[in-house]
Amino acid sequence: DTCGKPATSRPPSVPPALSHWHHNLGLELSIYSSGSVDAQRLFFQHTDHTDLPDLSPLLKSYYDTVNAGPKTEPRSYEIIAEAEGVPVEQWLFLSDNVK
């Protein structure tokens, strides 16, 4: 129930995958988007997925172009890795942008 707030849609395979990675594999999940951190939080709190309407508990951190920098700059990814305290060679970065 989104209490009258609009629910956001995403491919049906995404919520179960995030849940599996977090709960079964113990992976820490973070988001980096050109949308603001506040918008990201709302996006993941209110989904149209019946079994997982709120994905925010699965996410450790939120990054945007304000707290990390432009997505086209390699330094932005270094900033995120440093903030998380995880060596970059231990990261898996997934994106819908092929650039």
PDB file of N, CA and C in Angstrom:
ATOM      1  N   ASP A   1       0.836  -1.183   0.000  1.00  0.00           N
ATOM      2  CA  ASP A   1       0.000   0.000   0.000  1.00  0.00           C
ATOM      3  C   ASP A   1       0.877   1.242   0.000  1.00  0.00           C
ATOM      4  N   THR A   2       0.671   2.104  -0.958  1.00  0.00           N
ATOM      5  CA  THR A   2       1.478   3.316  -1.053  1.00  0.00           C
ATOM      6  C   THR A   2       0.776   4.516  -0.433  1.00  0.00           C
ATOM      7  N   CYS A   3      -0.335   4.285   0.273  1.00  0.00           N
ATOM      8  CA  CYS A   3      -1.041   5.352   0.995  1.00  0.00           C
ATOM      9  C   CYS A   3      -1.363   6.537   0.094  1.00  0.00           C
ATOM     10  N   GLY A   4      -1.852   6.284  -1.090  1.00  0.00           N
ATOM     11  CA  GLY A   4      -2.229   7.350  -1.989  1.00  0.00           C
ATOM     12  C   GLY A   4      -1.084   7.944  -2.781  1.00  0.00           C
ATOM     13  N   LYS A   5       0.126   7.510  -2.515  1.00  0.00           N
ATOM     14  CA  LYS A   5       1.277   8.016  -3.265  1.00  0.00           C
ATOM     15  C   LYS A   5       1.451   7.152  -4.510  1.00  0.00           C
ATOM     16  N   PRO A   6       1.868   7.761  -5.612  1.00  0.00           N
ATOM     17  CA  PRO A   6       2.043   6.960  -6.822  1.00  0.00           C
ATOM     18  C   PRO A   6       3.146   5.924  -6.666  1.00  0.00           C
ATOM     19  N   ALA A   7       2.877   4.743  -7.150  1.00  0.00           N
ATOM     20  CA  ALA A   7       3.886   3.678  -7.130  1.00  0.00           C
ATOM     21  C   ALA A   7       4.676   3.740  -8.428  1.00  0.00           C
ATOM     22  N   THR A   8       5.962   3.473  -8.327  1.00  0.00           N
ATOM     23  CA  THR A   8       6.803   3.494  -9.515  1.00  0.00           C
ATOM     24  C   THR A   8       6.970   2.090 -10.062  1.00  0.00           C
ATOM     25  N   SER A   9       7.155   2.026 -11.350  1.00  0.00           N
ATOM     26  CA  SER A   9       7.275   0.742 -12.025  1.00  0.00           C
ATOM     27  C   SER A   9       8.717   0.491 -12.442  1.00  0.00           C
ATOM     28  N   ARG A  10       9.113  -0.744 -12.421  1.00  0.00           N
ATOM     29  CA  ARG A  10      10.425  -1.170 -12.913  1.00  0.00           C
ATOM     30  C   ARG A  10      10.244  -2.583 -13.450  1.00  0.00           C
ATOM     31  N   PRO A  11      11.192  -3.094 -14.221  1.00  0.00           N
ATOM     32  CA  PRO A  11      11.043  -4.458 -14.731  1.00  0.00           C
ATOM     33  C   PRO A  11      10.780  -5.434 -13.580  1.00  0.00           C
ATOM     34  N   PRO A  12       9.891  -6.399 -13.771  1.00  0.00           N
ATOM     35  CA  PRO A  12       9.506  -7.294 -12.677  1.00  0.00           C
ATOM     36  C   PRO A  12      10.649  -8.113 -12.096  1.00  0.00           C
ATOM     37  N   SER A  13      11.725  -8.288 -12.826  1.00  0.00           N
ATOM     38  CA  SER A  13      12.849  -9.079 -12.310  1.00  0.00           C
ATOM     39  C   SER A  13      13.738  -8.296 -11.344  1.00  0.00           C
ATOM     40  N   VAL A  14      13.625  -6.977 -11.320  1.00  0.00           N
ATOM     41  CA  VAL A  14      14.531  -6.162 -10.505  1.00  0.00           C
ATOM     42  C   VAL A  14      14.315  -6.335  -9.002  1.00  0.00           C
ATOM     43  N   PRO A  15      13.097  -6.175  -8.461  1.00  0.00           N
ATOM     44  CA  PRO A  15      12.948  -6.316  -7.009  1.00  0.00           C
ATOM     45  C   PRO A  15      13.417  -7.666  -6.461  1.00  0.00           C
ATOM     46  N   PRO A  16      13.039  -8.812  -7.084  1.00  0.00           N
ATOM     47  CA  PRO A  16      13.537 -10.083  -6.553  1.00  0.00           C
ATOM     48  C   PRO A  16      15.059 -10.210  -6.648  1.00  0.00           C
ATOM     49  N   ALA A  17      15.646  -9.663  -7.702  1.00  0.00           N
ATOM     50  CA  ALA A  17      17.108  -9.729  -7.840  1.00  0.00           C
ATOM     51  C   ALA A  17      17.780  -8.927  -6.736  1.00  0.00           C
ATOM     52  N   LEU A  18      17.309  -7.713  -6.478  1.00  0.00           N
ATOM     53  CA  LEU A  18      17.879  -6.897  -5.403  1.00  0.00           C
ATOM     54  C   LEU A  18      17.735  -7.599  -4.053  1.00  0.00           C
ATOM     55  N   SER A  19      16.568  -8.175  -3.814  1.00  0.00           N
ATOM     56  CA  SER A  19      16.334  -8.888  -2.559  1.00  0.00           C
ATOM     57  C   SER A  19      17.271 -10.078  -2.420  1.00  0.00           C
ATOM     58  N   HIS A  20      17.436 -10.850  -3.481  1.00  0.00           N
ATOM     59  CA  HIS A  20      18.326 -12.015  -3.455  1.00  0.00           C
ATOM     60  C   HIS A  20      19.766 -11.591  -3.187  1.00  0.00           C
ATOM     61  N   TRP A  21      20.239 -10.587  -3.899  1.00  0.00           N
ATOM     62  CA  TRP A  21      21.619 -10.130  -3.710  1.00  0.00           C
ATOM     63  C   TRP A  21      21.850  -9.658  -2.282  1.00  0.00           C
ATOM     64  N   HIS A  22      20.858  -8.960  -1.732  1.00  0.00           N
ATOM     65  CA  HIS A  22      21.001  -8.416  -0.376  1.00  0.00           C
ATOM     66  C   HIS A  22      20.867  -9.510   0.691  1.00  0.00           C
ATOM     67  N   HIS A  23      19.762 -10.249   0.648  1.00  0.00           N
ATOM     68  CA  HIS A  23      19.453 -11.219   1.711  1.00  0.00           C
ATOM     69  C   HIS A  23      20.225 -12.529   1.586  1.00  0.00           C
ATOM     70  N   ASN A  24      20.327 -13.069   0.384  1.00  0.00           N
ATOM     71  CA  ASN A  24      20.947 -14.386   0.215  1.00  0.00           C
ATOM     72  C   ASN A  24      22.450 -14.338  -0.011  1.00  0.00           C
ATOM     73  N   LEU A  25      22.919 -13.311  -0.689  1.00  0.00           N
ATOM     74  CA  LEU A  25      24.348 -13.212  -0.977  1.00  0.00           C
ATOM     75  C   LEU A  25      25.068 -12.243  -0.046  1.00  0.00           C
ATOM     76  N   GLY A  26      24.297 -11.491   0.732  1.00  0.00           N
ATOM     77  CA  GLY A  26      24.897 -10.556   1.681  1.00  0.00           C
ATOM     78  C   GLY A  26      25.594  -9.371   1.037  1.00  0.00           C
ATOM     79  N   LEU A  27      25.197  -9.031  -0.175  1.00  0.00           N
ATOM     80  CA  LEU A  27      25.833  -7.916  -0.870  1.00  0.00           C
ATOM     81  C   LEU A  27      25.273  -6.586  -0.381  1.00  0.00           C
ATOM     82  N   GLU A  28      26.144  -5.593  -0.288  1.00  0.00           N
ATOM     83  CA  GLU A  28      25.709  -4.240   0.023  1.00  0.00           C
ATOM     84  C   GLU A  28      25.393  -3.551  -1.293  1.00  0.00           C
ATOM     85  N   LEU A  29      24.215  -2.969  -1.384  1.00  0.00           N
ATOM     86  CA  LEU A  29      23.746  -2.361  -2.624  1.00  0.00           C
ATOM     87  C   LEU A  29      23.670  -0.850  -2.476  1.00  0.00           C
ATOM     88  N   SER A  30      24.161  -0.156  -3.474  1.00  0.00           N
ATOM     89  CA  SER A  30      24.113   1.303  -3.511  1.00  0.00           C
ATOM     90  C   SER A  30      23.590   1.733  -4.872  1.00  0.00           C
ATOM     91  N   ILE A  31      23.063   2.940  -4.923  1.00  0.00           N
ATOM     92  CA  ILE A  31      22.503   3.488  -6.148  1.00  0.00           C
ATOM     93  C   ILE A  31      23.246   4.767  -6.507  1.00  0.00           C
ATOM     94  N   TYR A  32      23.538   4.923  -7.797  1.00  0.00           N
ATOM     95  CA  TYR A  32      24.144   6.149  -8.323  1.00  0.00           C
ATOM     96  C   TYR A  32      23.300   6.578  -9.506  1.00  0.00           C
ATOM     97  N   SER A  33      22.673   7.726  -9.387  1.00  0.00           N
ATOM     98  CA  SER A  33      21.750   8.182 -10.419  1.00  0.00           C
ATOM     99  C   SER A  33      21.923   9.670 -10.669  1.00  0.00           C
ATOM    100  N   SER A  34      21.526  10.098 -11.848  1.00  0.00           N
ATOM    101  CA  SER A  34      21.525  11.529 -12.117  1.00  0.00           C
ATOM    102  C   SER A  34      20.338  12.205 -11.438  1.00  0.00           C
ATOM    103  N   GLY A  35      19.373  11.414 -10.981  1.00  0.00           N
ATOM    104  CA  GLY A  35      18.283  11.947 -10.176  1.00  0.00           C
ATOM    105  C   GLY A  35      18.767  12.223  -8.763  1.00  0.00           C
ATOM    106  N   SER A  36      18.148  13.157  -8.080  1.00  0.00           N
ATOM    107  CA  SER A  36      18.579  13.519  -6.730  1.00  0.00           C
ATOM    108  C   SER A  36      18.434  12.347  -5.765  1.00  0.00           C
ATOM    109  N   VAL A  37      19.185  12.406  -4.684  1.00  0.00           N
ATOM    110  CA  VAL A  37      19.086  11.369  -3.652  1.00  0.00           C
ATOM    111  C   VAL A  37      17.655  11.298  -3.131  1.00  0.00           C
ATOM    112  N   ASP A  38      17.014  12.438  -2.903  1.00  0.00           N
ATOM    113  CA  ASP A  38      15.628  12.433  -2.420  1.00  0.00           C
ATOM    114  C   ASP A  38      14.702  11.736  -3.413  1.00  0.00           C
ATOM    115  N   ALA A  39      14.875  12.002  -4.692  1.00  0.00           N
ATOM    116  CA  ALA A  39      14.047  11.350  -5.713  1.00  0.00           C
ATOM    117  C   ALA A  39      14.316   9.851  -5.756  1.00  0.00           C
ATOM    118  N   GLN A  40      15.576   9.461  -5.602  1.00  0.00           N
ATOM    119  CA  GLN A  40      15.922   8.038  -5.581  1.00  0.00           C
ATOM    120  C   GLN A  40      15.225   7.334  -4.421  1.00  0.00           C
ATOM    121  N   ARG A  41      15.288   7.958  -3.241  1.00  0.00           N
ATOM    122  CA  ARG A  41      14.646   7.357  -2.059  1.00  0.00           C
ATOM    123  C   ARG A  41      13.155   7.139  -2.307  1.00  0.00           C
ATOM    124  N   LEU A  42      12.479   8.143  -2.828  1.00  0.00           N
ATOM    125  CA  LEU A  42      11.051   8.005  -3.125  1.00  0.00           C
ATOM    126  C   LEU A  42      10.806   6.916  -4.162  1.00  0.00           C
ATOM    127  N   PHE A  43      11.641   6.873  -5.178  1.00  0.00           N
ATOM    128  CA  PHE A  43      11.500   5.881  -6.244  1.00  0.00           C
ATOM    129  C   PHE A  43      11.566   4.461  -5.691  1.00  0.00           C
ATOM    130  N   PHE A  44      12.478   4.214  -4.766  1.00  0.00           N
ATOM    131  CA  PHE A  44      12.643   2.863  -4.229  1.00  0.00           C
ATOM    132  C   PHE A  44      11.705   2.563  -3.060  1.00  0.00           C
ATOM    133  N   GLN A  45      11.137   3.581  -2.440  1.00  0.00           N
ATOM    134  CA  GLN A  45      10.201   3.359  -1.333  1.00  0.00           C
ATOM    135  C   GLN A  45       8.809   2.972  -1.807  1.00  0.00           C
ATOM    136  N   HIS A  46       8.441   3.371  -2.992  1.00  0.00           N
ATOM    137  CA  HIS A  46       7.068   3.173  -3.465  1.00  0.00           C
ATOM    138  C   HIS A  46       7.074   2.489  -4.825  1.00  0.00           C
ATOM    139  N   THR A  47       7.057   1.154  -4.805  1.00  0.00           N
ATOM    140  CA  THR A  47       7.065   0.415  -6.066  1.00  0.00           C
ATOM    141  C   THR A  47       5.726  -0.269  -6.294  1.00  0.00           C
ATOM    142  N   ASP A  48       5.531  -0.714  -7.503  1.00  0.00           N
ATOM    143  CA  ASP A  48       4.299  -1.440  -7.826  1.00  0.00           C
ATOM    144  C   ASP A  48       4.483  -2.952  -7.711  1.00  0.00           C
ATOM    145  N   HIS A  49       5.581  -3.384  -7.122  1.00  0.00           N
ATOM    146  CA  HIS A  49       5.847  -4.813  -6.955  1.00  0.00           C
ATOM    147  C   HIS A  49       5.098  -5.307  -5.714  1.00  0.00           C
ATOM    148  N   THR A  50       4.214  -6.275  -5.884  1.00  0.00           N
ATOM    149  CA  THR A  50       3.338  -6.737  -4.807  1.00  0.00           C
ATOM    150  C   THR A  50       4.099  -7.262  -3.598  1.00  0.00           C
ATOM    151  N   ASP A  51       5.104  -8.109  -3.819  1.00  0.00           N
ATOM    152  CA  ASP A  51       5.825  -8.724  -2.705  1.00  0.00           C
ATOM    153  C   ASP A  51       6.876  -7.811  -2.090  1.00  0.00           C
ATOM    154  N   LEU A  52       7.355  -6.847  -2.846  1.00  0.00           N
ATOM    155  CA  LEU A  52       8.413  -5.945  -2.364  1.00  0.00           C
ATOM    156  C   LEU A  52       8.059  -4.496  -2.712  1.00  0.00           C
ATOM    157  N   PRO A  53       7.033  -3.927  -2.049  1.00  0.00           N
ATOM    158  CA  PRO A  53       6.620  -2.568  -2.398  1.00  0.00           C
ATOM    159  C   PRO A  53       7.625  -1.495  -1.984  1.00  0.00           C
ATOM    160  N   ASP A  54       8.476  -1.785  -0.990  1.00  0.00           N
ATOM    161  CA  ASP A  54       9.481  -0.825  -0.523  1.00  0.00           C
ATOM    162  C   ASP A  54      10.857  -1.475  -0.625  1.00  0.00           C
ATOM    163  N   LEU A  55      11.643  -1.033  -1.579  1.00  0.00           N
ATOM    164  CA  LEU A  55      12.979  -1.599  -1.795  1.00  0.00           C
ATOM    165  C   LEU A  55      14.062  -0.862  -1.015  1.00  0.00           C
ATOM    166  N   SER A  56      13.721   0.241  -0.374  1.00  0.00           N
ATOM    167  CA  SER A  56      14.741   1.057   0.290  1.00  0.00           C
ATOM    168  C   SER A  56      15.522   0.326   1.380  1.00  0.00           C
ATOM    169  N   PRO A  57      14.939  -0.626   2.128  1.00  0.00           N
ATOM    170  CA  PRO A  57      15.745  -1.332   3.133  1.00  0.00           C
ATOM    171  C   PRO A  57      16.877  -2.171   2.527  1.00  0.00           C
ATOM    172  N   LEU A  58      16.797  -2.435   1.229  1.00  0.00           N
ATOM    173  CA  LEU A  58      17.830  -3.231   0.569  1.00  0.00           C
ATOM    174  C   LEU A  58      19.042  -2.391   0.179  1.00  0.00           C
ATOM    175  N   LEU A  59      18.900  -1.075   0.234  1.00  0.00           N
ATOM    176  CA  LEU A  59      19.939  -0.172  -0.262  1.00  0.00           C
ATOM    177  C   LEU A  59      20.707   0.477   0.879  1.00  0.00           C
ATOM    178  N   LYS A  60      22.013   0.396   0.796  1.00  0.00           N
ATOM    179  CA  LYS A  60      22.882   0.974   1.821  1.00  0.00           C
ATOM    180  C   LYS A  60      23.096   2.465   1.599  1.00  0.00           C
ATOM    181  N   SER A  61      23.346   2.848   0.341  1.00  0.00           N
ATOM    182  CA  SER A  61      23.744   4.223   0.047  1.00  0.00           C
ATOM    183  C   SER A  61      23.116   4.714  -1.245  1.00  0.00           C
ATOM    184  N   TYR A  62      22.979   6.028  -1.312  1.00  0.00           N
ATOM    185  CA  TYR A  62      22.446   6.694  -2.495  1.00  0.00           C
ATOM    186  C   TYR A  62      23.442   7.763  -2.934  1.00  0.00           C
ATOM    187  N   TYR A  63      23.744   7.796  -4.223  1.00  0.00           N
ATOM    188  CA  TYR A  63      24.658   8.789  -4.774  1.00  0.00           C
ATOM    189  C   TYR A  63      24.014   9.474  -5.968  1.00  0.00           C
ATOM    190  N   ASP A  64      24.339  10.756  -6.121  1.00  0.00           N
ATOM    191  CA  ASP A  64      23.862  11.520  -7.265  1.00  0.00           C
ATOM    192  C   ASP A  64      24.976  12.422  -7.768  1.00  0.00           C
ATOM    193  N   THR A  65      24.653  13.288  -8.697  1.00  0.00           N
ATOM    194  CA  THR A  65      25.686  14.153  -9.268  1.00  0.00           C
ATOM    195  C   THR A  65      26.125  15.245  -8.304  1.00  0.00           C
ATOM    196  N   VAL A  66      25.396  15.438  -7.214  1.00  0.00           N
ATOM    197  CA  VAL A  66      25.792  16.421  -6.202  1.00  0.00           C
ATOM    198  C   VAL A  66      26.825  15.827  -5.249  1.00  0.00           C
ATOM    199  N   ASN A  67      26.558  14.641  -4.714  1.00  0.00           N
ATOM    200  CA  ASN A  67      27.476  14.070  -3.716  1.00  0.00           C
ATOM    201  C   ASN A  67      28.574  13.190  -4.308  1.00  0.00           C
ATOM    202  N   ALA A  68      28.483  12.871  -5.599  1.00  0.00           N
ATOM    203  CA  ALA A  68      29.529  12.048  -6.224  1.00  0.00           C
ATOM    204  C   ALA A  68      30.153  12.717  -7.444  1.00  0.00           C
ATOM    205  N   GLY A  69      29.385  13.511  -8.150  1.00  0.00           N
ATOM    206  CA  GLY A  69      29.888  14.157  -9.357  1.00  0.00           C
ATOM    207  C   GLY A  69      29.225  13.608 -10.603  1.00  0.00           C
ATOM    208  N   PRO A  70      29.604  14.144 -11.755  1.00  0.00           N
ATOM    209  CA  PRO A  70      28.997  13.725 -13.025  1.00  0.00           C
ATOM    210  C   PRO A  70      29.260  12.248 -13.329  1.00  0.00           C
ATOM    211  N   LYS A  71      28.265  11.596 -13.890  1.00  0.00           N
ATOM    212  CA  LYS A  71      28.402  10.169 -14.202  1.00  0.00           C
ATOM    213  C   LYS A  71      29.403   9.907 -15.318  1.00  0.00           C
ATOM    214  N   THR A  72      29.759  10.930 -16.058  1.00  0.00           N
ATOM    215  CA  THR A  72      30.717  10.767 -17.149  1.00  0.00           C
ATOM    216  C   THR A  72      32.168  10.921 -16.695  1.00  0.00           C
ATOM    217  N   GLU A  73      32.372  11.229 -15.427  1.00  0.00           N
ATOM    218  CA  GLU A  73      33.724  11.450 -14.902  1.00  0.00           C
ATOM    219  C   GLU A  73      34.201  10.247 -14.089  1.00  0.00           C
ATOM    220  N   PRO A  74      35.333   9.648 -14.430  1.00  0.00           N
ATOM    221  CA  PRO A  74      35.868   8.525 -13.650  1.00  0.00           C
ATOM    222  C   PRO A  74      36.045   8.861 -12.166  1.00  0.00           C
ATOM    223  N   ARG A  75      36.387  10.097 -11.861  1.00  0.00           N
ATOM    224  CA  ARG A  75      36.597  10.490 -10.464  1.00  0.00           C
ATOM    225  C   ARG A  75      35.330  10.295  -9.631  1.00  0.00           C
ATOM    226  N   SER A  76      34.170  10.433 -10.224  1.00  0.00           N
ATOM    227  CA  SER A  76      32.912  10.240  -9.496  1.00  0.00           C
ATOM    228  C   SER A  76      32.816   8.823  -8.930  1.00  0.00           C
ATOM    229  N   TYR A  77      33.253   7.852  -9.702  1.00  0.00           N
ATOM    230  CA  TYR A  77      33.203   6.456  -9.265  1.00  0.00           C
ATOM    231  C   TYR A  77      34.250   6.189  -8.183  1.00  0.00           C
ATOM    232  N   GLU A  78      35.369   6.868  -8.275  1.00  0.00           N
ATOM    233  CA  GLU A  78      36.391   6.767  -7.226  1.00  0.00           C
ATOM    234  C   GLU A  78      35.868   7.352  -5.920  1.00  0.00           C
ATOM    235  N   ILE A  79      35.143   8.461  -5.999  1.00  0.00           N
ATOM    236  CA  ILE A  79      34.551   9.087  -4.810  1.00  0.00           C
ATOM    237  C   ILE A  79      33.598   8.114  -4.126  1.00  0.00           C
ATOM    238  N   ILE A  80      32.780   7.444  -4.900  1.00  0.00           N
ATOM    239  CA  ILE A  80      31.829   6.479  -4.333  1.00  0.00           C
ATOM    240  C   ILE A  80      32.577   5.321  -3.685  1.00  0.00           C
ATOM    241  N   ALA A  81      33.560   4.775  -4.368  1.00  0.00           N
ATOM    242  CA  ALA A  81      34.335   3.651  -3.816  1.00  0.00           C
ATOM    243  C   ALA A  81      35.019   4.058  -2.517  1.00  0.00           C
ATOM    244  N   GLU A  82      35.588   5.249  -2.483  1.00  0.00           N
ATOM    245  CA  GLU A  82      36.240   5.736  -1.263  1.00  0.00           C
ATOM    246  C   GLU A  82      35.230   5.904  -0.129  1.00  0.00           C
ATOM    247  N   ALA A  83      34.057   6.451  -0.435  1.00  0.00           N
ATOM    248  CA  ALA A  83      33.025   6.649   0.587  1.00  0.00           C
ATOM    249  C   ALA A  83      32.544   5.323   1.157  1.00  0.00           C
ATOM    250  N   GLU A  84      32.479   4.307   0.317  1.00  0.00           N
ATOM    251  CA  GLU A  84      32.016   2.993   0.756  1.00  0.00           C
ATOM    252  C   GLU A  84      33.123   2.183   1.423  1.00  0.00           C
ATOM    253  N   GLY A  85      34.367   2.574   1.211  1.00  0.00           N
ATOM    254  CA  GLY A  85      35.484   1.848   1.816  1.00  0.00           C
ATOM    255  C   GLY A  85      35.713   0.475   1.219  1.00  0.00           C
ATOM    256  N   VAL A  86      35.371   0.328  -0.044  1.00  0.00           N
ATOM    257  CA  VAL A  86      35.521  -0.954  -0.732  1.00  0.00           C
ATOM    258  C   VAL A  86      36.443  -0.747  -1.936  1.00  0.00           C
ATOM    259  N   PRO A  87      37.476  -1.577  -2.087  1.00  0.00           N
ATOM    260  CA  PRO A  87      38.359  -1.437  -3.247  1.00  0.00           C
ATOM    261  C   PRO A  87      37.577  -1.567  -4.556  1.00  0.00           C
ATOM    262  N   VAL A  88      37.944  -0.761  -5.533  1.00  0.00           N
ATOM    263  CA  VAL A  88      37.191  -0.753  -6.797  1.00  0.00           C
ATOM    264  C   VAL A  88      37.180  -2.112  -7.481  1.00  0.00           C
ATOM    265  N   GLU A  89      38.206  -2.929  -7.267  1.00  0.00           N
ATOM    266  CA  GLU A  89      38.224  -4.253  -7.910  1.00  0.00           C
ATOM    267  C   GLU A  89      37.201  -5.215  -7.298  1.00  0.00           C
ATOM    268  N   GLN A  90      36.554  -4.819  -6.207  1.00  0.00           N
ATOM    269  CA  GLN A  90      35.518  -5.644  -5.586  1.00  0.00           C
ATOM    270  C   GLN A  90      34.110  -5.146  -5.917  1.00  0.00           C
ATOM    271  N   TRP A  91      34.008  -4.196  -6.815  1.00  0.00           N
ATOM    272  CA  TRP A  91      32.724  -3.616  -7.180  1.00  0.00           C
ATOM    273  C   TRP A  91      32.166  -4.266  -8.434  1.00  0.00           C
ATOM    274  N   LEU A  92      30.847  -4.348  -8.481  1.00  0.00           N
ATOM    275  CA  LEU A  92      30.131  -4.678  -9.708  1.00  0.00           C
ATOM    276  C   LEU A  92      29.226  -3.489  -9.985  1.00  0.00           C
ATOM    277  N   PHE A  93      29.416  -2.856 -11.108  1.00  0.00           N
ATOM    278  CA  PHE A  93      28.617  -1.693 -11.476  1.00  0.00           C
ATOM    279  C   PHE A  93      27.689  -2.085 -12.609  1.00  0.00           C
ATOM    280  N   LEU A  94      26.388  -1.910 -12.400  1.00  0.00           N
ATOM    281  CA  LEU A  94      25.378  -2.222 -13.417  1.00  0.00           C
ATOM    282  C   LEU A  94      24.739  -0.924 -13.881  1.00  0.00           C
ATOM    283  N   SER A  95      24.493  -0.819 -15.174  1.00  0.00           N
ATOM    284  CA  SER A  95      23.917   0.402 -15.724  1.00  0.00           C
ATOM    285  C   SER A  95      23.045   0.080 -16.929  1.00  0.00           C
ATOM    286  N   ASP A  96      22.104   0.971 -17.191  1.00  0.00           N
ATOM    287  CA  ASP A  96      21.307   0.849 -18.407  1.00  0.00           C
ATOM    288  C   ASP A  96      21.882   1.732 -19.516  1.00  0.00           C
ATOM    289  N   ASN A  97      22.985   2.403 -19.231  1.00  0.00           N
ATOM    290  CA  ASN A  97      23.633   3.286 -20.194  1.00  0.00           C
ATOM    291  C   ASN A  97      24.864   2.592 -20.770  1.00  0.00           C
ATOM    292  N   VAL A  98      24.901   2.423 -22.064  1.00  0.00           N
ATOM    293  CA  VAL A  98      26.017   1.712 -22.690  1.00  0.00           C
ATOM    294  C   VAL A  98      27.235   2.593 -22.940  1.00  0.00           C
ATOM    295  N   LYS A  99      27.140   3.881 -22.638  1.00  0.00           N
ATOM    296  CA  LYS A  99      28.275   4.789 -22.877  1.00  0.00           C
ATOM    297  C   LYS A  99      29.334   4.644 -21.831  1.00  0.00           C
TER     298      LYS A  99
END
